[in-house]
Each structure stands twice: as C-alpha cells, then as structure tokens.
Short mmCIF file of N, CA, C and O in Angstrom, two decimals:
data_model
loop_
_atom_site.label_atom_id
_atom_site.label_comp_id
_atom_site.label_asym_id
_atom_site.label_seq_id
_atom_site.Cartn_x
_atom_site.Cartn_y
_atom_site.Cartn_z
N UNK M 19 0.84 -1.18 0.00
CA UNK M 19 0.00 0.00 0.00
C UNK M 19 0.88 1.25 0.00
O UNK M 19 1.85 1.25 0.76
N UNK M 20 0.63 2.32 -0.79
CA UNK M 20 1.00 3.56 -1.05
C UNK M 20 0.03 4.31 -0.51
O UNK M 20 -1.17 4.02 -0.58
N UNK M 21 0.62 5.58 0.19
CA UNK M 21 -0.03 6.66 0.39
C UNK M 21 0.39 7.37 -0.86
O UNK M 21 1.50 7.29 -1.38
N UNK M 22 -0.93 8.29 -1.39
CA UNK M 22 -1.33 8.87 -2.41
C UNK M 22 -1.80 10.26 -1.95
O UNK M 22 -2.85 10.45 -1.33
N UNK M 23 -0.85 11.31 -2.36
CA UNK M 23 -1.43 13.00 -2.13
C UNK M 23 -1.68 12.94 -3.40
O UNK M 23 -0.95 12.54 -4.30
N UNK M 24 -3.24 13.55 -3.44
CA UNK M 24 -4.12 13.72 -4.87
C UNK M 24 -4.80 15.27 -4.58
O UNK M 24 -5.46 15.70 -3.63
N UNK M 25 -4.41 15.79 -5.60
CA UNK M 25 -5.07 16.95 -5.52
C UNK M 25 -5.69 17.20 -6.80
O UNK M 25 -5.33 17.33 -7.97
N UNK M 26 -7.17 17.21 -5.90
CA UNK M 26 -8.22 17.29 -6.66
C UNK M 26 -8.96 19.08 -7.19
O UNK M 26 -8.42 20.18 -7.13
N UNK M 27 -10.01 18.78 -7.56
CA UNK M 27 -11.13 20.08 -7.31
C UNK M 27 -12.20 19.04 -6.73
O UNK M 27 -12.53 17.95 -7.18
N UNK M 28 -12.57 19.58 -5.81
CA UNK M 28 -13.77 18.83 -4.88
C UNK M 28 -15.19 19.28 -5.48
O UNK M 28 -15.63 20.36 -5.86
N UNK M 29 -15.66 18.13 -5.40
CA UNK M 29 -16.81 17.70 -6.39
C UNK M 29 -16.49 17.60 -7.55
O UNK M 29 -17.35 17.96 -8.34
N UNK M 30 -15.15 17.08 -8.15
CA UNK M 30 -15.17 16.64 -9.71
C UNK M 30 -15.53 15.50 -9.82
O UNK M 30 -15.10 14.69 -9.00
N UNK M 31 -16.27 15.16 -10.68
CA UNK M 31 -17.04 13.55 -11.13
C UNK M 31 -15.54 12.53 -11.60
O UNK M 31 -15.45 11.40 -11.13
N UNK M 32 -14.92 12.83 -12.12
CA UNK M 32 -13.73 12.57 -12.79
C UNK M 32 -12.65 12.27 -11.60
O UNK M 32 -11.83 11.35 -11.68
N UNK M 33 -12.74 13.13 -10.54
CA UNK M 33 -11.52 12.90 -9.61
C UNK M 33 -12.05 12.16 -8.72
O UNK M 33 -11.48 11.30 -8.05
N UNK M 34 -13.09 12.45 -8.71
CA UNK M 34 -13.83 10.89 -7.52
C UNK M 34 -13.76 9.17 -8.27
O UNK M 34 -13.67 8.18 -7.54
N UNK M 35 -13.78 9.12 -8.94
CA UNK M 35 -13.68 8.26 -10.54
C UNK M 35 -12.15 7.83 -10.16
O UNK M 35 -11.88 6.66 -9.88
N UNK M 36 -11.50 8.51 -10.17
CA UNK M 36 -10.23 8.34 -9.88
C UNK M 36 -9.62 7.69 -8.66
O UNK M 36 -9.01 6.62 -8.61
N UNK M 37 -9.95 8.64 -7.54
CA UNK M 37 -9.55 8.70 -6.00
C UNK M 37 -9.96 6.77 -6.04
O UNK M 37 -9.29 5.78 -5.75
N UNK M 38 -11.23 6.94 -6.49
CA UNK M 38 -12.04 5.20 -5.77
C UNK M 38 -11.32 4.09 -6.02
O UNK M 38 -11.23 3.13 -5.25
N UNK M 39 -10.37 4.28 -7.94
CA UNK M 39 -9.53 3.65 -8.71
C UNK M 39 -8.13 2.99 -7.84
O UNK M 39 -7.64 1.86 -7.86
N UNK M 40 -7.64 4.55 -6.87
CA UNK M 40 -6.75 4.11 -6.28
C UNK M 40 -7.25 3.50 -4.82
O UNK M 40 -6.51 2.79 -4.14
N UNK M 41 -8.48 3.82 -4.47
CA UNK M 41 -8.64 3.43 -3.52
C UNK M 41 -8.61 1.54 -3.06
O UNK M 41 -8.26 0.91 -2.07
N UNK M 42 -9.31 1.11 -4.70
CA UNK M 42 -9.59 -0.16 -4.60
C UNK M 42 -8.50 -0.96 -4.80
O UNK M 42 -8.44 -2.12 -4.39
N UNK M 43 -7.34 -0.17 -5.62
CA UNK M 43 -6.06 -1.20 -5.95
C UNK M 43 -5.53 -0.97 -4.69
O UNK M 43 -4.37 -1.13 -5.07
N UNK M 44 -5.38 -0.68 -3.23
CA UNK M 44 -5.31 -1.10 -2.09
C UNK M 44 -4.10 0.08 -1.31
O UNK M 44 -3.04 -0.07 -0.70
N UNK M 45 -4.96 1.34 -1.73
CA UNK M 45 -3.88 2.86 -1.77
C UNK M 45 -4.43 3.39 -0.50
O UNK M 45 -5.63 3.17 -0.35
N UNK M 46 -3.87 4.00 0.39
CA UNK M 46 -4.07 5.48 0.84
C UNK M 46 -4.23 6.47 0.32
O UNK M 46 -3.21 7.04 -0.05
N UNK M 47 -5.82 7.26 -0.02
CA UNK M 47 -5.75 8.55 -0.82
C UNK M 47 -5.87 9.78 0.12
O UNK M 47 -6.64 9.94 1.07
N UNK M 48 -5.12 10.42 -0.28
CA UNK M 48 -5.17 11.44 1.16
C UNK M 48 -5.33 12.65 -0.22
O UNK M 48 -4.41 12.90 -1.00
N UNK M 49 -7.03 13.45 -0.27
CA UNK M 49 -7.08 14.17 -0.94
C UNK M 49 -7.08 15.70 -0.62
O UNK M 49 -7.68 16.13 0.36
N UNK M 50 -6.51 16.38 -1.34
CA UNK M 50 -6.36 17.87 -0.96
C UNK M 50 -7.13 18.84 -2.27
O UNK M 50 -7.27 18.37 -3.39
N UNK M 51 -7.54 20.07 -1.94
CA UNK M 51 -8.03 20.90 -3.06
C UNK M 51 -6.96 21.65 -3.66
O UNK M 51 -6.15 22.51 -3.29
N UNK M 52 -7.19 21.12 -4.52
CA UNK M 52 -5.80 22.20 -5.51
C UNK M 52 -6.07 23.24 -6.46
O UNK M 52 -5.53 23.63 -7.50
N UNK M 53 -7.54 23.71 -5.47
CA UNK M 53 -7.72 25.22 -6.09
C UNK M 53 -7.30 26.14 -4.71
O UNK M 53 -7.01 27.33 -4.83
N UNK M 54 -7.31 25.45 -3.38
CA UNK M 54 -6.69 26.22 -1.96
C UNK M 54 -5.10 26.04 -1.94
O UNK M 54 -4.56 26.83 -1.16
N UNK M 55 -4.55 25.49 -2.37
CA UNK M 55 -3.36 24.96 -2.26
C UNK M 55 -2.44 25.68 -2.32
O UNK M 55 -2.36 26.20 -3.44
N UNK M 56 -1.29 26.10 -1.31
CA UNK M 56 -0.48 27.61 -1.35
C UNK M 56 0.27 27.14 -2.49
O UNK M 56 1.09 26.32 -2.05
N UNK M 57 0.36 27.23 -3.51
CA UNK M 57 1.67 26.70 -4.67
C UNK M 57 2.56 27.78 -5.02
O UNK M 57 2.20 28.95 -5.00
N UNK M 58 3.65 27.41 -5.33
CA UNK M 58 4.82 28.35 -5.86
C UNK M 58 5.12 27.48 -7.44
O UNK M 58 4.89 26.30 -7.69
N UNK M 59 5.51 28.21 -8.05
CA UNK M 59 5.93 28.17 -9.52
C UNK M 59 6.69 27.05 -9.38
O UNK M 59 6.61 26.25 -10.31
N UNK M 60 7.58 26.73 -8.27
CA UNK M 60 8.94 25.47 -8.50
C UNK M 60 8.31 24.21 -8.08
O UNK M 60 8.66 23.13 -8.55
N UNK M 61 7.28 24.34 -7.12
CA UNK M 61 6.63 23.40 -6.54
C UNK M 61 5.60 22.52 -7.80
O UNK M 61 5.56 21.32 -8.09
N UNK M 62 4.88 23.64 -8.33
CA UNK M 62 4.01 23.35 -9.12
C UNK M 62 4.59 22.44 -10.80
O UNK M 62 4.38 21.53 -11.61
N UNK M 63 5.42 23.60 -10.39
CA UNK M 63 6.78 22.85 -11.92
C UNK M 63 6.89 21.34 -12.04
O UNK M 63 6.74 20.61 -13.02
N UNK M 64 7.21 21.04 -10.71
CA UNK M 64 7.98 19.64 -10.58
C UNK M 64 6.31 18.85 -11.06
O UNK M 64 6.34 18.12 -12.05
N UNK M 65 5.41 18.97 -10.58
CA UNK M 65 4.33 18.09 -11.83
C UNK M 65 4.50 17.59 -13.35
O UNK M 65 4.22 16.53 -13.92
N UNK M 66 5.03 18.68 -13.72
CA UNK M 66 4.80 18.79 -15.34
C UNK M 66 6.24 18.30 -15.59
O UNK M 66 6.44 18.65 -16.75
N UNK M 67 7.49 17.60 -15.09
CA UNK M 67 8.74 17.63 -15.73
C UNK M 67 8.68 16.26 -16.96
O UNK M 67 8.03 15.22 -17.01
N UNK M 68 9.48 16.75 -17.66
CA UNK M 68 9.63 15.51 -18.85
C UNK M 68 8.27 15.85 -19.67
O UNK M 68 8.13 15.21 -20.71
N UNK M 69 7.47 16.57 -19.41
CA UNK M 69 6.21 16.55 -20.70
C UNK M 69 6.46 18.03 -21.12
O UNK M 69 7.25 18.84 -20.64
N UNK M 70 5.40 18.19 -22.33
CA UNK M 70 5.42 19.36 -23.02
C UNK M 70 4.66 20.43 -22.63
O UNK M 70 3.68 19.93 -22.08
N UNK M 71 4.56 21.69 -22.61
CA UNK M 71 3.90 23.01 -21.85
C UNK M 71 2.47 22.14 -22.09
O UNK M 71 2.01 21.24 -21.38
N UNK M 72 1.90 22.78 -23.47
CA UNK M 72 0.44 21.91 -23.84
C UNK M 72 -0.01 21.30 -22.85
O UNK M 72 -0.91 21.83 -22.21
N UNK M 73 0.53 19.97 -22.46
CA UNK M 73 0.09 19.37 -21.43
C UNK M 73 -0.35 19.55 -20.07
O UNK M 73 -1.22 19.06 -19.34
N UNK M 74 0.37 20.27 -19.99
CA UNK M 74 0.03 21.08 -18.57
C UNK M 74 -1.18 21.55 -18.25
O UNK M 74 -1.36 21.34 -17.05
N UNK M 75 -2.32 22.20 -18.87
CA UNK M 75 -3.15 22.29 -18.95
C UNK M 75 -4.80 21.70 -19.22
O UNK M 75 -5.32 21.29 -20.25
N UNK M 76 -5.26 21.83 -18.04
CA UNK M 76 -6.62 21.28 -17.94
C UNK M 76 -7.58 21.61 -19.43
O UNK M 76 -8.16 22.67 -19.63
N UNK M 77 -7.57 20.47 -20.34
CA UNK M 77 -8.31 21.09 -21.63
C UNK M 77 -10.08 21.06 -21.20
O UNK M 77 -10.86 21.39 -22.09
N UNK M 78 -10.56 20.72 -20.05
CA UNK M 78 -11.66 21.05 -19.70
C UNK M 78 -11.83 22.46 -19.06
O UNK M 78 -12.89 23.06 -19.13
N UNK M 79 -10.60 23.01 -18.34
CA UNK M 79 -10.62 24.31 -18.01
C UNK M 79 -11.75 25.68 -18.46
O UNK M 79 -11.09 25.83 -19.49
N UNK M 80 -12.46 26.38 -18.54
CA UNK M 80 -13.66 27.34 -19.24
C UNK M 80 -11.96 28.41 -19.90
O UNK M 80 -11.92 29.07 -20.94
N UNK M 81 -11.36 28.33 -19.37
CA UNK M 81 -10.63 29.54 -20.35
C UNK M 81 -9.94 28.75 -21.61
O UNK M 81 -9.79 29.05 -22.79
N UNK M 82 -9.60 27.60 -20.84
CA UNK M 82 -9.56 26.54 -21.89
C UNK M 82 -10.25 26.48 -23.50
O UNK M 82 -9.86 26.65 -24.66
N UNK M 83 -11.30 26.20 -22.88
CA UNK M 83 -12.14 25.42 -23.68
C UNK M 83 -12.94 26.72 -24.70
O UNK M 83 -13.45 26.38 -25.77
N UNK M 84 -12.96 28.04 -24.29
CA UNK M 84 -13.57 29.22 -24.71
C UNK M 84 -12.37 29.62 -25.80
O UNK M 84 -12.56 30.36 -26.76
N UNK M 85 -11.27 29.06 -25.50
CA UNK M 85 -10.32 29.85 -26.93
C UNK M 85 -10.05 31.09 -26.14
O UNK M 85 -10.19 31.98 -26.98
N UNK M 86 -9.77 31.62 -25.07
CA UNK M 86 -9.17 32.37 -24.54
C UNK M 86 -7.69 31.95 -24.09
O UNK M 86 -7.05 32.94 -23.76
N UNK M 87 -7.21 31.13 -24.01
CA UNK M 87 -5.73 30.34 -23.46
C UNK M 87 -5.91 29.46 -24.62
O UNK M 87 -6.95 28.89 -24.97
N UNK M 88 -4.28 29.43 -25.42
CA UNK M 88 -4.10 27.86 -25.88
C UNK M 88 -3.02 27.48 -25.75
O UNK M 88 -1.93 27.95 -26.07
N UNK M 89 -3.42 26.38 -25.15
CA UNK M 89 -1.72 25.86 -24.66
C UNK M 89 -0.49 25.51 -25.28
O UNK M 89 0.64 25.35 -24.82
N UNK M 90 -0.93 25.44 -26.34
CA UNK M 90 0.13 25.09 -27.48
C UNK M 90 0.86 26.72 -28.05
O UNK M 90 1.71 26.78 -28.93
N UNK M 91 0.31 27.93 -27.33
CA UNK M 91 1.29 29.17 -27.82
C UNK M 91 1.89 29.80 -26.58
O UNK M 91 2.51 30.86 -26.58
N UNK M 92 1.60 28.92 -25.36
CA UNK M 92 2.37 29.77 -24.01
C UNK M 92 3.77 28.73 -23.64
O UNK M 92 3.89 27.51 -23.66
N UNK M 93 4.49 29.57 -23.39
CA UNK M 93 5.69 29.36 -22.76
C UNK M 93 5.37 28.63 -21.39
O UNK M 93 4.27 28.66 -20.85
N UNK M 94 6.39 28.02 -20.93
CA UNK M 94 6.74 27.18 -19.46
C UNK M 94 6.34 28.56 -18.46
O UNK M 94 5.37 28.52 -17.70
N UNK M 95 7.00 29.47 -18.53
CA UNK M 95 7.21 30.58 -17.09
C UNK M 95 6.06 31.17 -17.45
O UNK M 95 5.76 31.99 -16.59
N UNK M 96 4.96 31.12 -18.69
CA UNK M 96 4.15 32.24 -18.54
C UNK M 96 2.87 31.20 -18.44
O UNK M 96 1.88 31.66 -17.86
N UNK M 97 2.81 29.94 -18.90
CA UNK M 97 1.94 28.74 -18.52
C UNK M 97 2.20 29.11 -16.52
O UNK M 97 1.63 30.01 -15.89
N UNK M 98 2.97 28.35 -16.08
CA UNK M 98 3.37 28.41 -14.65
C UNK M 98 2.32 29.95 -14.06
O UNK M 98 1.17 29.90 -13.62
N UNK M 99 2.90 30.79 -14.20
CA UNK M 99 2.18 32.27 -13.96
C UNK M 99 0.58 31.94 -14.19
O UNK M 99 -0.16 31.81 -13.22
N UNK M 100 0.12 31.82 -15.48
CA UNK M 100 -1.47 31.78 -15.51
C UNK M 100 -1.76 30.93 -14.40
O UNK M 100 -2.40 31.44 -13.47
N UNK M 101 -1.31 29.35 -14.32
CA UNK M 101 -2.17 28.35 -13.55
C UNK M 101 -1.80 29.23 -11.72
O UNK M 101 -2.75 29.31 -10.95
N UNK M 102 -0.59 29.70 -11.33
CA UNK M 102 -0.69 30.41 -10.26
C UNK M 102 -1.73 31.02 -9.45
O UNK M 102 -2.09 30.84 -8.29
N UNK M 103 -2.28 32.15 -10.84
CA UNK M 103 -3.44 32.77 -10.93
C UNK M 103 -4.90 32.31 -11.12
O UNK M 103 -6.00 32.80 -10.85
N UNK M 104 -4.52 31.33 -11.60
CA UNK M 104 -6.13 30.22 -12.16
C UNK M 104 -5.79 28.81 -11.62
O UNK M 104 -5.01 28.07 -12.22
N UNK M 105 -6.04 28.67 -11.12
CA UNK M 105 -5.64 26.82 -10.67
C UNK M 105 -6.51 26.07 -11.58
O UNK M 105 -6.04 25.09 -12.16
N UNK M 106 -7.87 26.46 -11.80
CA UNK M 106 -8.72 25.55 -12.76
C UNK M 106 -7.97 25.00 -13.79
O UNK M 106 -8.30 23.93 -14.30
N UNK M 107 -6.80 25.73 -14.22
CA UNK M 107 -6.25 25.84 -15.54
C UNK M 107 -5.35 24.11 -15.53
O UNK M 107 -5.18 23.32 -16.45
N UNK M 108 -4.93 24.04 -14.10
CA UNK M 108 -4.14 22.71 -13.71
C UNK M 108 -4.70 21.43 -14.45
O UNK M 108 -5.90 21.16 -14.45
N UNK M 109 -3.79 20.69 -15.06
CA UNK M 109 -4.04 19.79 -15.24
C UNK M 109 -4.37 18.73 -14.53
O UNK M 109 -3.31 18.19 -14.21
N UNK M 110 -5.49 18.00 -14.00
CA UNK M 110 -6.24 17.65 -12.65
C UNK M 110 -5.86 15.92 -13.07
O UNK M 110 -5.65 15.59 -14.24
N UNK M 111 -5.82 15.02 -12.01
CA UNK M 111 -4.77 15.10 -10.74
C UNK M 111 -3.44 15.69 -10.58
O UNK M 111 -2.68 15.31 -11.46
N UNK M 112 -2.95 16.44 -9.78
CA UNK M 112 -2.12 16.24 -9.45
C UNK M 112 -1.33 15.04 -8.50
O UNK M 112 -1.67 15.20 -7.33
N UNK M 113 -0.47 14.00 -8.64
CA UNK M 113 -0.67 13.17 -7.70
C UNK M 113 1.11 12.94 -6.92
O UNK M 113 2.08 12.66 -7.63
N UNK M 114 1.15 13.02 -6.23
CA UNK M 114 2.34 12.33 -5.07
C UNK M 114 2.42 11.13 -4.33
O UNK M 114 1.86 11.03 -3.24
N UNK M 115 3.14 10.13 -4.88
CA UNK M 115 3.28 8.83 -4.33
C UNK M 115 4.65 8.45 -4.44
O UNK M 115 5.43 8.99 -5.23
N UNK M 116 4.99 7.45 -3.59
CA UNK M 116 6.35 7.13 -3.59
C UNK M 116 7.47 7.66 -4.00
O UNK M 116 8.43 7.02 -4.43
N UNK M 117 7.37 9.30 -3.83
CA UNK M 117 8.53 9.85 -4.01
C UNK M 117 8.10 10.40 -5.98
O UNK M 117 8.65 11.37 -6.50
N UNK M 118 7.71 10.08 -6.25
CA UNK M 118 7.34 10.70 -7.78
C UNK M 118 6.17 11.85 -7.61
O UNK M 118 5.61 12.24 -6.59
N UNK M 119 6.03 12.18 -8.78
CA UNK M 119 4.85 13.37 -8.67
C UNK M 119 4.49 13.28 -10.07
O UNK M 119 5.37 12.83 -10.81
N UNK M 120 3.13 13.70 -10.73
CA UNK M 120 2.82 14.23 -11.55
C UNK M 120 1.58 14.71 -12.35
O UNK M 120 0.90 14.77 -11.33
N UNK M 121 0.93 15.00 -13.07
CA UNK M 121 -0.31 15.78 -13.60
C UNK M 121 -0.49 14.96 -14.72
O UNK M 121 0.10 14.82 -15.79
N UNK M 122 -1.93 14.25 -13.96
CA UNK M 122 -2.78 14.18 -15.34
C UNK M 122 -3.15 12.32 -14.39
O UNK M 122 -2.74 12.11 -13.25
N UNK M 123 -3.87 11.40 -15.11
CA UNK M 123 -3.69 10.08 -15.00
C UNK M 123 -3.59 9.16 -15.24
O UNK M 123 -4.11 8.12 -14.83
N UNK M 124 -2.36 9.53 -16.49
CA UNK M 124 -2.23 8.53 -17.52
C UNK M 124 -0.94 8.16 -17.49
O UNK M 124 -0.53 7.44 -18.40
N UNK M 125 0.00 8.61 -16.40
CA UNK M 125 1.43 8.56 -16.26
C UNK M 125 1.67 8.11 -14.91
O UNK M 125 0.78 8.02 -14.06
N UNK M 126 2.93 7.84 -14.73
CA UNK M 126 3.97 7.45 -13.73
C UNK M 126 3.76 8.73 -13.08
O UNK M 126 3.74 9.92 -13.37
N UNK M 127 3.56 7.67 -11.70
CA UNK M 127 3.67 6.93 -10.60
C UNK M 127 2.10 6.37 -11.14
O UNK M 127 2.09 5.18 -10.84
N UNK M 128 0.96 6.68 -11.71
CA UNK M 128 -0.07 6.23 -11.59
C UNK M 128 -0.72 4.63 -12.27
O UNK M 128 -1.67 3.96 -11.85
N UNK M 129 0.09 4.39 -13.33
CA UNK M 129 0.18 3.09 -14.18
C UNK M 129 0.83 2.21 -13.39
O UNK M 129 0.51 1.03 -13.53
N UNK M 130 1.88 2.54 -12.39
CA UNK M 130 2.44 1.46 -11.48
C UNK M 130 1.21 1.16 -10.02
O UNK M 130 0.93 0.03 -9.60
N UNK M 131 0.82 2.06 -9.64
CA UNK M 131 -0.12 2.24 -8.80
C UNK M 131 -1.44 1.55 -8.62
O UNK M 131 -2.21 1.33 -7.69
N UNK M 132 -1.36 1.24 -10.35
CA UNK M 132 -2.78 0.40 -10.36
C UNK M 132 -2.32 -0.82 -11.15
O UNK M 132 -3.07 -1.78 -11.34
N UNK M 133 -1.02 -0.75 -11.63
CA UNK M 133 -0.97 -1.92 -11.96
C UNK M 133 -1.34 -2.42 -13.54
O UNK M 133 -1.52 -3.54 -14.02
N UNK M 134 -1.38 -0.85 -14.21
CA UNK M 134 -1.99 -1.20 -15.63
C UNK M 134 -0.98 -0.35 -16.68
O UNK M 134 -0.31 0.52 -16.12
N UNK M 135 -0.83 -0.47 -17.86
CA UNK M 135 -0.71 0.10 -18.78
C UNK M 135 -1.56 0.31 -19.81
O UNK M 135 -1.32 0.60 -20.98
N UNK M 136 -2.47 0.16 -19.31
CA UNK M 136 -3.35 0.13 -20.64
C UNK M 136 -4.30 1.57 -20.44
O UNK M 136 -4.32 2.27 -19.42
N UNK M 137 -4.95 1.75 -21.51
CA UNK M 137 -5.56 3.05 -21.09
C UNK M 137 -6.54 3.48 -20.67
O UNK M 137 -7.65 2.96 -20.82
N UNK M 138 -6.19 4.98 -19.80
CA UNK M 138 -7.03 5.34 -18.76
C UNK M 138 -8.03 6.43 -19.25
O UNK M 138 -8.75 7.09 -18.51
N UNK M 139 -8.00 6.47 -20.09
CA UNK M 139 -9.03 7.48 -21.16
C UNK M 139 -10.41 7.67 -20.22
O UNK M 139 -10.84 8.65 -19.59
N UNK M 140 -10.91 6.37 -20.40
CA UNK M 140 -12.16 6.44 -19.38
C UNK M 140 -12.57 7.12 -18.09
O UNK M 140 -13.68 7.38 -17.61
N UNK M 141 -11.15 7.34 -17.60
CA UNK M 141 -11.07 7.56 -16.29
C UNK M 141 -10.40 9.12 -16.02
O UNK M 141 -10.12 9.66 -14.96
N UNK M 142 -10.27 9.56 -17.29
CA UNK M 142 -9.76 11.23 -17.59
C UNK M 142 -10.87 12.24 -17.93
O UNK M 142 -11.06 13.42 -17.65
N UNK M 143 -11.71 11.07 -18.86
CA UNK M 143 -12.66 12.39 -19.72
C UNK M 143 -13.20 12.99 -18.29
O UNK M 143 -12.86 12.57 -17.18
N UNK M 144 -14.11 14.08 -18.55
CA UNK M 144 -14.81 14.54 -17.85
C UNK M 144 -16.16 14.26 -18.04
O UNK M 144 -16.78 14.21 -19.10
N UNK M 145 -16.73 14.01 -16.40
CA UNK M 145 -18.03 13.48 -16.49
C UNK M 145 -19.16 13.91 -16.85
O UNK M 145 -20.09 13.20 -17.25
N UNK M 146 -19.17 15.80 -16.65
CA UNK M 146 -20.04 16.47 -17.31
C UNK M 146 -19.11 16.91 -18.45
O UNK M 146 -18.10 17.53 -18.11
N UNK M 147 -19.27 16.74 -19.45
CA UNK M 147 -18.52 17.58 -20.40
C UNK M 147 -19.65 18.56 -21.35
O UNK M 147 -19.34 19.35 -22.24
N UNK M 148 -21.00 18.23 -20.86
CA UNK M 148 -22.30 19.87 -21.42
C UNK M 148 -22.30 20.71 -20.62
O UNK M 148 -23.06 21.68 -20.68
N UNK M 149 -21.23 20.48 -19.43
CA UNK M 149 -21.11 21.25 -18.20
C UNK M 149 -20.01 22.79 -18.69
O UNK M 149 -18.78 22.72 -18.73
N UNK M 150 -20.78 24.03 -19.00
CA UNK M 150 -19.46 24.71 -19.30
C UNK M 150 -20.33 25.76 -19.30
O UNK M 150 -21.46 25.83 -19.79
N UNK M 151 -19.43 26.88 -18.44
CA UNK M 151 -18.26 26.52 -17.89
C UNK M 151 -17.89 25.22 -16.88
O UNK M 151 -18.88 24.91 -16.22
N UNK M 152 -16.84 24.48 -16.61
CA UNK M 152 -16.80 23.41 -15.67
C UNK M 152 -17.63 23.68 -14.19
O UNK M 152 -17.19 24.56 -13.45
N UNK M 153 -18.47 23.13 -13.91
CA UNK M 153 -19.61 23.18 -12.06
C UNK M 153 -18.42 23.80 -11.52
O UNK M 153 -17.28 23.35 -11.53
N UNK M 154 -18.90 25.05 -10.97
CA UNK M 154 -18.18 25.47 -9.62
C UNK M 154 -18.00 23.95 -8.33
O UNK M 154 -18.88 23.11 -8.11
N UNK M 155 -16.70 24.00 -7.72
CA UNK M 155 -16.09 23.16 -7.18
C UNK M 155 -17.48 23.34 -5.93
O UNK M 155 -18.13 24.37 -5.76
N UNK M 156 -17.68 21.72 -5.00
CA UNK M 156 -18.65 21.97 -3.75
C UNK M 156 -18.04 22.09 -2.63
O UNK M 156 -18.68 22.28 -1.59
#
C-alpha cells in the first residue's frame, strides 16, 4: 500500500472516478483541493517535468475550452504564472506517491499504482462535459 497526495477540485465527477480507482487497488488517498493549495511556480513545476507546456493544462478548463488560453502558444514561465493565478487551468490530478509526482492520470507513478498500462481514457474524460463553464467546485 502507497499513500497517495491527490489533488483534486472537490466535487469533480472525474476525480472521484479516480480517488475510488486508487482506492480499490489497495492505496491510501489522502485528498487535498488544488484550487486552496499555497503553490509556488517550482513546486508546481515539478508536476509537469519531462512533458510538453500543452500538457500542462486542464483542456476542460472554461478559459480553456472558450479559446481564450491555448496551450500550445504559451511558454513554461508564462503557462506556470497563468495556472498560479487560475488553478482551474491545472491539469487535474495532481498526484504524489512514492517519491514521484505528476499531472494528469495517464502517467507514472499512476500506471504502477494500479498496476496497468493500458488506457485510462475512461477515467480522464470529464463526467459532465455539457457542463461549461466546468460546475463550480462543492
């Protein structure tokens, strides 16, 4: 058993979907809101290492999804800066286990965690997706 820091948005259909995923492969989920979350730029960084800016970003996000932000024309330090300012913008989970970290739930530490490689598509989309802007968090 792994303890699991998951930082969610509370009441996402998608991160509960998730949390239960690790719950049942036999995890500690210890969940936090990662729209309260004091973050600093270096802290937040270490999520996203080894992937591309793009990624970084929640494509369900409302600034997202409105064509106001696209992630594919912002830089690392000015990506970092927006999500500072917008956490929605985060690419949701963030997760911490065994010493790894990272965003999203289709990657390491999370494929070892459950024990799969195969894909987690199902378990990313979003559950309301006629929901938009995304439900204010409960």
């Amino acid at each position: 058993m792994t303890t699991v820091v998951f930082y969610e948005k509370p009441g996402c259909g998608t991160n509960a979907r998730q949390k239960l995923l690790l719950t049942r492969a036999g995890h500690d989920v210890e969940a936090r809101n990662l729209l309260t979350e004091p973050w600093t730029g270096e802290r937040l960084r270490a999520y996203f290492a080894g992937t591309p800016v793009w990624s970084w970003f929640n494509p369900a996000s409302p600034r997202v999804k409105s064509g106001e932000i696209e992630p594919e024309a912002i830089e690392a330090v000015a990506a970092i800066d927006l999500m500072l300012e917008d956490p929605l913008l985060i690419r949701r989970p963030l997760i911490e286990a065994g010493g790894q970290c990272c965003a999203g739930f289709d990657r390491e530490p999370v494929l070892s965690l459950l024990q799969r490689d195969d894909d987690l598509d199902d378990v990313q989309s979003c559950t309301r997706p006629e929901a938009s802007p995304c439900p204010e968090p409960r």
